[in-house]
Amino acid sequence: MSMNFKKIGWVILFLPFLLILFFIVYEIFGMCINHHATKQQTNLLQVNLENEISDIQIINIYSETGNTTGTGNHVDCLSAIIFSTNMPESEIRDTMSKYYEFNEWNCFLNKTDDGNYLFYLNTAAPFEDNIEGH
């Protein structure tokens, strides 16, 4: 009978460590999924731009996973591509609107000072409440 109490005692002793280990593994798993989602989002944005704009020249591709806005505890997937084209801004916006919903905060197209375009896309990550956002 005392052997059962010993086993129960060991389980009670190690249970907090197992729960902490589970939490750490879960957070690392979430970070990996979030970074993968950002990479996919950026790649899809690049493919959509290249498929829709025939004379596009990609100048810079940037992506970031984390709390990109600094407002609250959440994780974002940020993709930004700078490119050049002879296509007018209104036509780019019309063409890309079948893939993205433009607004002034999460998804927009801006003409830069040097005549290029910046396509900015910021979405919520799959594991939005991950430790990376804190």
CSV table of C-alpha atoms in Angstrom, one decimal:
chain,number,residue,atom,x,y,z
A,1,MET,CA,0.0,0.0,0.0
A,2,SER,CA,2.9,2.4,0.8
A,3,MET,CA,4.2,1.8,-2.7
A,4,ASN,CA,1.1,3.3,-4.2
A,5,PHE,CA,1.4,6.4,-2.1
A,6,LYS,CA,5.0,6.7,-3.2
A,7,LYS,CA,4.0,6.6,-6.9
A,8,ILE,CA,1.2,9.1,-6.3
A,9,GLY,CA,3.7,11.3,-4.5
A,10,TRP,CA,6.1,11.2,-7.5
A,11,VAL,CA,3.3,12.0,-9.9
A,12,ILE,CA,2.3,15.0,-7.7
A,13,LEU,CA,5.9,16.1,-7.5
A,14,PHE,CA,6.5,16.0,-11.3
A,15,LEU,CA,3.1,17.1,-12.5
A,16,PRO,CA,4.0,20.8,-12.4
A,17,PHE,CA,7.2,20.2,-14.4
A,18,LEU,CA,5.3,18.2,-17.0
A,19,LEU,CA,2.7,21.0,-17.3
A,20,ILE,CA,5.5,23.6,-17.7
A,21,LEU,CA,7.2,21.5,-20.3
A,22,PHE,CA,3.9,21.0,-22.2
A,23,PHE,CA,3.4,24.8,-22.2
A,24,ILE,CA,6.9,25.5,-23.5
A,25,VAL,CA,6.5,22.9,-26.3
A,26,TYR,CA,3.1,24.3,-27.2
A,27,GLU,CA,4.5,27.9,-27.4
A,28,ILE,CA,7.5,26.7,-29.6
A,29,PHE,CA,5.1,24.8,-31.8
A,30,GLY,CA,2.9,28.0,-32.2
A,31,MET,CA,5.9,30.1,-33.0
A,32,CYS,CA,7.0,27.6,-35.8
A,33,ILE,CA,3.4,27.6,-37.2
A,34,ASN,CA,3.2,31.4,-37.1
A,35,HIS,CA,6.6,31.8,-38.9
A,36,HIS,CA,5.5,29.3,-41.5
A,37,ALA,CA,2.2,31.2,-42.1
A,38,THR,CA,4.1,34.5,-42.6
A,39,LYS,CA,6.4,32.8,-45.1
A,40,GLN,CA,3.4,31.4,-47.0
A,41,GLN,CA,1.6,34.7,-47.0
A,42,THR,CA,4.7,36.5,-48.3
A,43,ASN,CA,5.3,33.9,-51.0
A,44,LEU,CA,1.6,34.0,-52.1
A,45,LEU,CA,1.7,37.8,-52.2
A,46,GLN,CA,4.8,37.7,-54.4
A,47,VAL,CA,3.2,35.1,-56.7
A,48,ASN,CA,-0.1,37.1,-57.0
A,49,LEU,CA,1.8,40.2,-57.9
A,50,GLU,CA,4.0,38.5,-60.4
A,51,ASN,CA,1.0,36.7,-62.0
A,52,GLU,CA,-1.1,39.9,-62.3
A,53,ILE,CA,1.6,42.5,-63.3
A,54,SER,CA,3.5,41.5,-66.4
A,55,ASP,CA,6.3,44.0,-66.2
A,56,ILE,CA,6.9,43.8,-62.4
A,57,GLN,CA,10.4,44.1,-61.0
A,58,ILE,CA,10.6,43.0,-57.4
A,59,ILE,CA,13.0,45.4,-55.5
A,60,ASN,CA,12.7,44.2,-51.9
A,61,ILE,CA,10.7,41.5,-50.0
A,62,TYR,CA,10.3,41.9,-46.2
A,63,SER,CA,8.4,39.7,-43.7
A,64,GLU,CA,8.0,39.7,-40.0
A,65,THR,CA,6.2,37.6,-37.4
A,66,GLY,CA,5.4,39.1,-34.1
A,67,ASN,CA,3.6,42.0,-32.5
A,68,THR,CA,4.2,44.4,-35.4
A,69,THR,CA,1.8,47.2,-34.4
A,70,GLY,CA,2.8,47.3,-30.7
A,71,THR,CA,-0.9,47.5,-29.7
A,72,GLY,CA,-1.8,44.7,-27.4
A,73,ASN,CA,-0.7,41.2,-26.9
A,74,HIS,CA,-1.1,39.4,-30.3
A,75,VAL,CA,1.0,38.0,-33.1
A,76,ASP,CA,0.8,39.4,-36.7
A,77,CYS,CA,2.0,38.1,-40.0
A,78,LEU,CA,3.5,41.0,-41.9
A,79,SER,CA,4.5,41.0,-45.6
A,80,ALA,CA,5.8,44.0,-47.5
A,81,ILE,CA,7.0,44.0,-51.1
A,82,ILE,CA,8.5,46.9,-52.9
A,83,PHE,CA,8.3,46.7,-56.7
A,84,SER,CA,8.4,48.7,-59.8
A,85,THR,CA,6.0,48.6,-62.8
A,86,ASN,CA,4.6,50.9,-65.4
A,87,MET,CA,1.0,49.9,-64.5
A,88,PRO,CA,-0.9,52.7,-62.8
A,89,GLU,CA,-1.7,52.5,-59.1
A,90,SER,CA,-5.4,52.3,-59.6
A,91,GLU,CA,-5.1,49.4,-62.0
A,92,ILE,CA,-2.8,47.5,-59.6
A,93,ARG,CA,-5.3,48.1,-56.8
A,94,ASP,CA,-8.2,46.9,-59.0
A,95,THR,CA,-6.3,43.8,-60.1
A,96,MET,CA,-5.1,42.8,-56.6
A,97,SER,CA,-8.5,43.5,-55.1
A,98,LYS,CA,-9.6,40.0,-56.1
A,99,TYR,CA,-7.1,38.6,-53.7
A,100,TYR,CA,-7.0,41.2,-50.9
A,101,GLU,CA,-9.3,43.6,-49.2
A,102,PHE,CA,-7.6,47.1,-49.2
A,103,ASN,CA,-7.9,49.3,-46.2
A,104,GLU,CA,-5.7,52.0,-44.6
A,105,TRP,CA,-4.4,49.7,-41.8
A,106,ASN,CA,-3.8,46.1,-42.7
A,107,CYS,CA,-3.6,46.0,-46.5
A,108,PHE,CA,-2.6,48.9,-48.7
A,109,LEU,CA,-0.7,50.0,-51.7
A,110,ASN,CA,1.4,53.1,-51.6
A,111,LYS,CA,3.6,54.8,-54.2
A,112,THR,CA,7.1,55.5,-52.7
A,113,ASP,CA,9.1,58.7,-53.2
A,114,ASP,CA,11.3,57.1,-55.8
A,115,GLY,CA,8.3,56.0,-58.0
A,116,ASN,CA,8.1,52.4,-56.8
A,117,TYR,CA,5.2,50.7,-55.1
A,118,LEU,CA,4.9,49.3,-51.6
A,119,PHE,CA,2.4,46.5,-51.1
A,120,TYR,CA,1.8,46.1,-47.3
A,121,LEU,CA,-0.2,43.1,-45.9
A,122,ASN,CA,-0.6,42.5,-42.2
A,123,THR,CA,-2.9,39.6,-40.9
A,124,ALA,CA,-3.4,37.8,-37.7
A,125,ALA,CA,-1.2,34.8,-37.1
A,126,PRO,CA,-2.8,31.3,-36.6
A,127,PHE,CA,-1.5,31.2,-33.0
A,128,GLU,CA,-2.5,34.8,-32.3
A,129,ASP,CA,-2.0,34.7,-28.5
A,130,ASN,CA,1.5,33.2,-28.7
A,131,ILE,CA,4.3,34.4,-26.5
A,132,GLU,CA,5.9,36.1,-29.5
A,133,GLY,CA,3.3,38.8,-29.3
A,134,HIS,CA,3.9,39.8,-25.7
